[in-house]
Every structure is written in structure tokens, then in C-alpha cells.
Tab-separated table of N, CA and C in Angstrom:
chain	number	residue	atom	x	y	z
A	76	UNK	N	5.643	-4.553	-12.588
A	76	UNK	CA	4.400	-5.143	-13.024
A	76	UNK	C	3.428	-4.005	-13.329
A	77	UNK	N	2.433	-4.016	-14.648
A	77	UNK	CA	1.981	-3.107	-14.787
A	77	UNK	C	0.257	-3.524	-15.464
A	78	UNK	N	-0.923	-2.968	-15.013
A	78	UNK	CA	-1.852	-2.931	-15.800
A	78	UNK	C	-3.064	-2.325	-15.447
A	79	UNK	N	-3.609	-2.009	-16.378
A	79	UNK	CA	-4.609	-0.853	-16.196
A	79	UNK	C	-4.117	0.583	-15.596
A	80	UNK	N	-2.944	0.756	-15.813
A	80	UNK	CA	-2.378	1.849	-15.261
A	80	UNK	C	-1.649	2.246	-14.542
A	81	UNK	N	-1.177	0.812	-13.614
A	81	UNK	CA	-1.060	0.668	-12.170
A	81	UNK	C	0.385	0.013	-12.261
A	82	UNK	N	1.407	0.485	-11.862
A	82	UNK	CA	2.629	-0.231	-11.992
A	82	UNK	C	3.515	-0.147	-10.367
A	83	UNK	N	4.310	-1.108	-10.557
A	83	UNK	CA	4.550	-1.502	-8.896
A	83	UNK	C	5.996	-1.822	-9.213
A	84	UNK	N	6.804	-1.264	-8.150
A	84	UNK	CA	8.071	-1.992	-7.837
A	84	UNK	C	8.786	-2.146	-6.781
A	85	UNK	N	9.046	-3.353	-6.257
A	85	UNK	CA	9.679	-4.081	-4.819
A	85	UNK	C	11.814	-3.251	-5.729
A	86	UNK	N	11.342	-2.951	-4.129
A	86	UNK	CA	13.336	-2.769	-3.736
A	86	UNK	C	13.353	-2.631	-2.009
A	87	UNK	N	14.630	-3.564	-2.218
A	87	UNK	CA	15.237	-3.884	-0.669
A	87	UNK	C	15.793	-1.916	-0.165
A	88	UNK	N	15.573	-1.837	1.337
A	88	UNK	CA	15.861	-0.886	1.245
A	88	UNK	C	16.325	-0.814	3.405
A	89	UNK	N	17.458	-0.638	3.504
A	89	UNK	CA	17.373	-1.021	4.754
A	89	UNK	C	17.070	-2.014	5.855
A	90	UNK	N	16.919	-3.023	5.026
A	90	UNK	CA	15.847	-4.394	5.995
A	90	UNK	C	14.656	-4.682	5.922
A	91	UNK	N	13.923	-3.678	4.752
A	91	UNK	CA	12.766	-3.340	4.816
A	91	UNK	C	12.389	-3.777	2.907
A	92	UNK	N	11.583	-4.174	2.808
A	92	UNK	CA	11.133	-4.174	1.195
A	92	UNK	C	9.807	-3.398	1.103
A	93	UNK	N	10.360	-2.040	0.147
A	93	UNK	CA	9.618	-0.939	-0.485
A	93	UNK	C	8.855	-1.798	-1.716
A	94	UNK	N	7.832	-1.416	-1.430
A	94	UNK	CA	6.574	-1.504	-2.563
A	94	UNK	C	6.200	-0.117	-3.247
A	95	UNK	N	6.956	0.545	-4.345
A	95	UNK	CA	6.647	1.554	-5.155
A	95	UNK	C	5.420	1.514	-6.160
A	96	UNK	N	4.292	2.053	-5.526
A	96	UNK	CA	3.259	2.095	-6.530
A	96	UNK	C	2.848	3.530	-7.397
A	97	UNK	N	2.548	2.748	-8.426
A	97	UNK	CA	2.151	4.476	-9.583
A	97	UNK	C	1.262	4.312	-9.760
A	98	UNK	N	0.059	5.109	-10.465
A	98	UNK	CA	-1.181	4.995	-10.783
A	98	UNK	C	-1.976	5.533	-9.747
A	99	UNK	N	-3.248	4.913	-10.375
A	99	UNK	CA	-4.560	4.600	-9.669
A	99	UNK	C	-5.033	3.403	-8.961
A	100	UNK	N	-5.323	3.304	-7.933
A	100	UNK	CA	-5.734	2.419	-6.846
A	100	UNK	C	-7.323	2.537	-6.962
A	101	UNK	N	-8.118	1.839	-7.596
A	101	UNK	CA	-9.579	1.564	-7.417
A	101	UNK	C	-9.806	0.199	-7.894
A	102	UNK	N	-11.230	0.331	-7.983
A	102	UNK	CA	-11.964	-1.121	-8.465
A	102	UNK	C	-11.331	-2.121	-9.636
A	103	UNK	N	-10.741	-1.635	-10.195
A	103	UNK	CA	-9.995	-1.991	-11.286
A	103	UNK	C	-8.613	-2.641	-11.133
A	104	UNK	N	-7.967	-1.888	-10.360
A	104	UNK	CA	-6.792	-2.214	-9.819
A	104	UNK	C	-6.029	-2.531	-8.336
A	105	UNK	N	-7.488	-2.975	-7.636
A	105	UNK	CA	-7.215	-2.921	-6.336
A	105	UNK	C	-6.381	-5.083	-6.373
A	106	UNK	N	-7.191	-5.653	-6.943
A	106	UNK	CA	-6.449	-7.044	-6.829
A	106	UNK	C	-5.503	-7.276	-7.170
A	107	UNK	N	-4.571	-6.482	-8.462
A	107	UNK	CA	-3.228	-6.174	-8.673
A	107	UNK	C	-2.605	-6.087	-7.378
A	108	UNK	N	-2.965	-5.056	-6.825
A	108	UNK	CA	-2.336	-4.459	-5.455
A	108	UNK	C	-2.744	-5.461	-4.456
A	109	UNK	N	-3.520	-5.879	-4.589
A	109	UNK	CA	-3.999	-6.911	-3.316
A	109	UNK	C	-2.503	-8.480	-3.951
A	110	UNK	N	-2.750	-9.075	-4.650
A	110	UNK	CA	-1.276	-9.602	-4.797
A	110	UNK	C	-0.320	-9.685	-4.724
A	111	UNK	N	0.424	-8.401	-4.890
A	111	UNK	CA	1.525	-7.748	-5.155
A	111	UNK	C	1.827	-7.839	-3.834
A	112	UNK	N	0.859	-7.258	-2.777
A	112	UNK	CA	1.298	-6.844	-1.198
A	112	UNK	C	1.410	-8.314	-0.431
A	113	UNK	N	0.149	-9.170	-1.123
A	113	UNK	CA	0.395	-10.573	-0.743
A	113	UNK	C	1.804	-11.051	-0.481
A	114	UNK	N	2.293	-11.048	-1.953
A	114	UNK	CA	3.738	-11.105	-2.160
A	114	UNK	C	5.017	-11.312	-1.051
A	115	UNK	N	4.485	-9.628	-1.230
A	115	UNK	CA	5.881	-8.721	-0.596
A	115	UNK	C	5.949	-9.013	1.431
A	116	UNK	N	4.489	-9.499	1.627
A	116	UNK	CA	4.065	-9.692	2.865
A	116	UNK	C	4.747	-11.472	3.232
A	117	UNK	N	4.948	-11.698	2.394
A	117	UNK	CA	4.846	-13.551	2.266
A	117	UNK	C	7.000	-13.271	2.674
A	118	UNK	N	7.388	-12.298	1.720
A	118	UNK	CA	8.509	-12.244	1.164
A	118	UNK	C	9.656	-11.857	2.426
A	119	UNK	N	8.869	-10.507	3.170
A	119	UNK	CA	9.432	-9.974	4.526
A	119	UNK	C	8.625	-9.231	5.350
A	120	UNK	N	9.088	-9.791	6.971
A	120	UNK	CA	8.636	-8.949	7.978
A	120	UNK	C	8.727	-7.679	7.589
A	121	UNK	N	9.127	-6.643	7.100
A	121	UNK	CA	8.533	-5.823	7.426
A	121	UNK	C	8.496	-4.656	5.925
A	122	UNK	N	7.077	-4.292	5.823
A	122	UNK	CA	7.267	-3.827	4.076
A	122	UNK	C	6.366	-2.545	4.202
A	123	UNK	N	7.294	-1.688	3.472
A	123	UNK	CA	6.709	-0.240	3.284
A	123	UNK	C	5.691	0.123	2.072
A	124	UNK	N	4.702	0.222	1.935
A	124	UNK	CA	3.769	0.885	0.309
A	124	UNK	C	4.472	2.518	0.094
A	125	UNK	N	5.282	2.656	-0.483
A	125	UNK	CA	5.411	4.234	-1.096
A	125	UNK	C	4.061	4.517	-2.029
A	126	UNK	N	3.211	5.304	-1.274
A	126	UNK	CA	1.822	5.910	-2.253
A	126	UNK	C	2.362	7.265	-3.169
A	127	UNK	N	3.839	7.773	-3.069
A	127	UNK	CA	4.224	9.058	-4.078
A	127	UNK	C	3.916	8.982	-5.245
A	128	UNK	N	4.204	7.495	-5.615
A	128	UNK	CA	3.088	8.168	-7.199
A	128	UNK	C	1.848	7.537	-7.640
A	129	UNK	N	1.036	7.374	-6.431
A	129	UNK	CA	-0.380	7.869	-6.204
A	129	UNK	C	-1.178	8.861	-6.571
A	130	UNK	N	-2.198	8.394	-7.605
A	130	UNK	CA	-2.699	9.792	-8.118
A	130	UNK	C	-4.289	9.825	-7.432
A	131	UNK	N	-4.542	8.737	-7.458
A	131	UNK	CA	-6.161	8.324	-6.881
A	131	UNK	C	-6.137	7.041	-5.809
A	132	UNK	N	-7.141	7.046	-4.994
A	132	UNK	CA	-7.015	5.603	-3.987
A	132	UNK	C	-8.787	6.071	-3.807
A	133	UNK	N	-9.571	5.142	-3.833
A	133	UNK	CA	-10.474	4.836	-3.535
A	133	UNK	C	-10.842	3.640	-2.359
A	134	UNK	N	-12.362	3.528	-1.871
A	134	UNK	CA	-12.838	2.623	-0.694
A	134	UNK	C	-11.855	0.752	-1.540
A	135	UNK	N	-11.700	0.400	-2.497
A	135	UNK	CA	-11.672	-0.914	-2.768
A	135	UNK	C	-9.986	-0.464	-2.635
A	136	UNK	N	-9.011	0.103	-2.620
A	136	UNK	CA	-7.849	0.524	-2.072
A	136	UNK	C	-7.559	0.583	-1.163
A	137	UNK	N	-8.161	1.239	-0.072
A	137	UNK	CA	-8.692	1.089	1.056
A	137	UNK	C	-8.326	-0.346	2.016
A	138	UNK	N	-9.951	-0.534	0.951
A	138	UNK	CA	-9.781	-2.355	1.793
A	138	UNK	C	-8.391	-2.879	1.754
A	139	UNK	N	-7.853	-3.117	0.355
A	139	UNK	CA	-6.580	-3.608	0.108
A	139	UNK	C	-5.989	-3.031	0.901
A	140	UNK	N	-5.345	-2.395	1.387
A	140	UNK	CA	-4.233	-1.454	2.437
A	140	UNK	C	-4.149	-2.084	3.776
A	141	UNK	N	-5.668	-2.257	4.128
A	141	UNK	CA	-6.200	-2.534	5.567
A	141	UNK	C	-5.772	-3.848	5.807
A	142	UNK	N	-6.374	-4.594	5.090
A	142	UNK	CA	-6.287	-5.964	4.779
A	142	UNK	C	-4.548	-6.652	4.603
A	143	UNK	N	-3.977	-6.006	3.890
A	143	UNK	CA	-2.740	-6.447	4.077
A	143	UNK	C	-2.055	-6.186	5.482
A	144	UNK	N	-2.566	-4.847	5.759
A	144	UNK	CA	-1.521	-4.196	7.063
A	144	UNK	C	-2.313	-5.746	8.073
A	145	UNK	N	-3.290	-6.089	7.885
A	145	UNK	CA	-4.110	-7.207	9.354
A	145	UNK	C	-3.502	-8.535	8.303
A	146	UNK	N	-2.897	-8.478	7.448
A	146	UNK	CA	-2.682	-10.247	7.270
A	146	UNK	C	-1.068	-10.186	7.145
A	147	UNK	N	-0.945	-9.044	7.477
A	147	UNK	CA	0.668	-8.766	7.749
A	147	UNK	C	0.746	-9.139	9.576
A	148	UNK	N	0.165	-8.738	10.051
A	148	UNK	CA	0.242	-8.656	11.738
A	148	UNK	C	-0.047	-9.581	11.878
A	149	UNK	N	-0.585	-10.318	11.657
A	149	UNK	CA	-1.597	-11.762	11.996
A	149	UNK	C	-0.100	-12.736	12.022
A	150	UNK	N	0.906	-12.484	10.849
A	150	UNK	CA	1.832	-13.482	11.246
A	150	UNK	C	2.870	-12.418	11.885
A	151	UNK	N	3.110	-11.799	12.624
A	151	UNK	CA	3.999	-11.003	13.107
A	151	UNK	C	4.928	-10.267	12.274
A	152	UNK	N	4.294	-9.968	11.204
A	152	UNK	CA	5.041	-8.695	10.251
A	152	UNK	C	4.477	-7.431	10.217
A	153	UNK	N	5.120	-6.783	9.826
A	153	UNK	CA	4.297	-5.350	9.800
A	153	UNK	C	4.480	-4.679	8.267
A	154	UNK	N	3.275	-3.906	8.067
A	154	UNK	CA	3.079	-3.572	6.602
A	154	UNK	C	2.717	-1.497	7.009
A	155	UNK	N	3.100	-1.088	6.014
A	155	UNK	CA	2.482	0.569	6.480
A	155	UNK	C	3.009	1.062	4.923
A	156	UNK	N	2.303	2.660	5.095
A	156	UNK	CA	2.134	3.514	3.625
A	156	UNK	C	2.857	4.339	4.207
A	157	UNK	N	3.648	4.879	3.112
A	157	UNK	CA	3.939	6.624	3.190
A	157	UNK	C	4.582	6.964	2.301
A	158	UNK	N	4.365	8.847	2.040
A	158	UNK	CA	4.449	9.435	1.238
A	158	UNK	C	3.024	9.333	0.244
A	159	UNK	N	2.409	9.239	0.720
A	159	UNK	CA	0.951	9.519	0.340
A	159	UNK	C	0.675	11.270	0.001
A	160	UNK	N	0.221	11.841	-0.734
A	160	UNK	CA	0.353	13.008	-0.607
A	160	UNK	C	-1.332	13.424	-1.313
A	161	UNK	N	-1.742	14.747	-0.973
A	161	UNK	CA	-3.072	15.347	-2.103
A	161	UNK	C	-4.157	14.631	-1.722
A	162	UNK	N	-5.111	13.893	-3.034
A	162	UNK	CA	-5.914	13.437	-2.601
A	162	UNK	C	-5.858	11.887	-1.534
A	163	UNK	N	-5.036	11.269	-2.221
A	163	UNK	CA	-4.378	10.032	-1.459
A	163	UNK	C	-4.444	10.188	0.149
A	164	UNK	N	-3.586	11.363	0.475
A	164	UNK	CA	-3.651	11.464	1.842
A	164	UNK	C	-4.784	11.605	2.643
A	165	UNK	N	-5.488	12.672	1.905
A	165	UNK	CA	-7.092	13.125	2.358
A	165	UNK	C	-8.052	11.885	2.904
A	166	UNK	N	-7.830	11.170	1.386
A	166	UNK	CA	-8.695	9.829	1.868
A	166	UNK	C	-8.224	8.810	2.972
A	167	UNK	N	-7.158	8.757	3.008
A	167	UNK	CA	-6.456	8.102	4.214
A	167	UNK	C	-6.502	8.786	5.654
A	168	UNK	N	-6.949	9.941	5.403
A	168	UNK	CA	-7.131	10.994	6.951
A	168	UNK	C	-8.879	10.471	7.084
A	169	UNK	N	-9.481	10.661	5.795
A	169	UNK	CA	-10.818	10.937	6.225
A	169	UNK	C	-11.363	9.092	6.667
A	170	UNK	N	-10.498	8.403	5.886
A	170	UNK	CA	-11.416	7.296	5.969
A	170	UNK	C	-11.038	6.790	7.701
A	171	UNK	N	-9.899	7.643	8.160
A	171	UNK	CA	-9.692	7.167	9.642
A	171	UNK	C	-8.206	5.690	9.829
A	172	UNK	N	-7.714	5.995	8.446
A	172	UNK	CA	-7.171	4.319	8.604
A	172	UNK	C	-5.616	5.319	8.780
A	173	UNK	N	-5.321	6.183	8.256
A	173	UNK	CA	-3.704	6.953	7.821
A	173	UNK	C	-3.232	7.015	9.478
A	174	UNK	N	-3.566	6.741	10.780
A	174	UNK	CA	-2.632	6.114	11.316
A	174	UNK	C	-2.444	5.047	11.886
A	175	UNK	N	-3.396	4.085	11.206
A	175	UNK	CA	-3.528	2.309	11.275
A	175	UNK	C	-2.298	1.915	10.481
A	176	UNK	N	-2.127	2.366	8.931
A	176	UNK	CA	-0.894	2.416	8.201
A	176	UNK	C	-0.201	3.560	8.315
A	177	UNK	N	0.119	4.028	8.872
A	177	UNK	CA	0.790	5.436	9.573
A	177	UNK	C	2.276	4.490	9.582
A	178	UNK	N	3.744	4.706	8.840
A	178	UNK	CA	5.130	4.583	9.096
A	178	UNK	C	5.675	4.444	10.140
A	179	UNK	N	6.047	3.606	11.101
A	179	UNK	CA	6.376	3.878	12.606
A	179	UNK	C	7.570	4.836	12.899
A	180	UNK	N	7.678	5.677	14.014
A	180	UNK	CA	8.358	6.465	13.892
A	180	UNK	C	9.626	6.237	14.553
């Protein structure tokens, strides 16, 4: 699925369904992503966001991230990011959330 820049793709991967996102994550394209995770959250307990081809994530990205990882838990699934890298990561360190969605280890 693709628009405004922003393209996404679900693959099964271990028990787990990967959410591959490209682009930019802001105001523009945060409800794309807010759907998409809807989705994938509706679809299986337990779902990974690959941010690698993440070029930008802003506060309305943010929300989206947060928001899924708490409407993921709320029914006993779990949602998390990784491979976030550059600025992506930065903002996920600074905004305090990168080990709320932190990969379990």
C-alpha cells in the first residue's frame, strides 16, 4: 500500500506479522500508518513495525506507534518497532517511547 510516499508491507515471519514501512511518517502519513497497524493488530497477537526504511518520524508518528503498541495490549497482543536507525531512532530515544516499543528480547 502506498501514498504520499509512504509504502507498507505485512509478511508472516516466525509467528509474528512484520509490518515493513518506507518513507516518511508525519502529518500526512501518520493515518495511513495508523490503519495499516489497526489491521495488522486486529490480524495477530503479536506484530513487529520494521522502521529500516524510515527516513523521517515525527510527534503525529509518534502518537501512531504509541497508540497502537496501547490498543495492541489492551486486547492482549503485543505490537513493537525495530530497526529504526539515524534520525528515526534519535526521535524514539528522545521522545522517551524507544523502550515502550523497544523488540522484546
Amino acid at each position: 500500500m502506498s501514498e504520499h510516499g509512504l509504502t507498507m508491507q505485512r509478511r508472516n515471519d516466525a509467528g509474528r506479522l512484520v509490518v515493513s514501512v518506507h518513507g516518511e511518517i508525519d502529518l500526512m502519513t501518520c493515518e495511513l500508518l495508523s490503519t495499516e497497524l489497526g489491521e495488522a493488530t486486529k490480524q495477530s497477537p503479536e506484530v513487529l513495525v520494521d522502521l529500516s526504511g524510515v527516513s523521517f518520524l515525527d510527534s503525529a508518528g509518534i502518537r501512531v506507534l504509541v497508540e497502537a503498541h496501547q490498543t495492541a495490549a489492551r486486547v492482549g497482543h503485543q505490537l513493537c518497532v525495530d530497526n529504526a536507525h539515524g534520525w528515526v531512532e534519535r526521535v524514539l530515544e528522545v521522545t522517551g517511547v524507544r523502550e515502550l516499543l523497544a523488540r522484546p528480547q
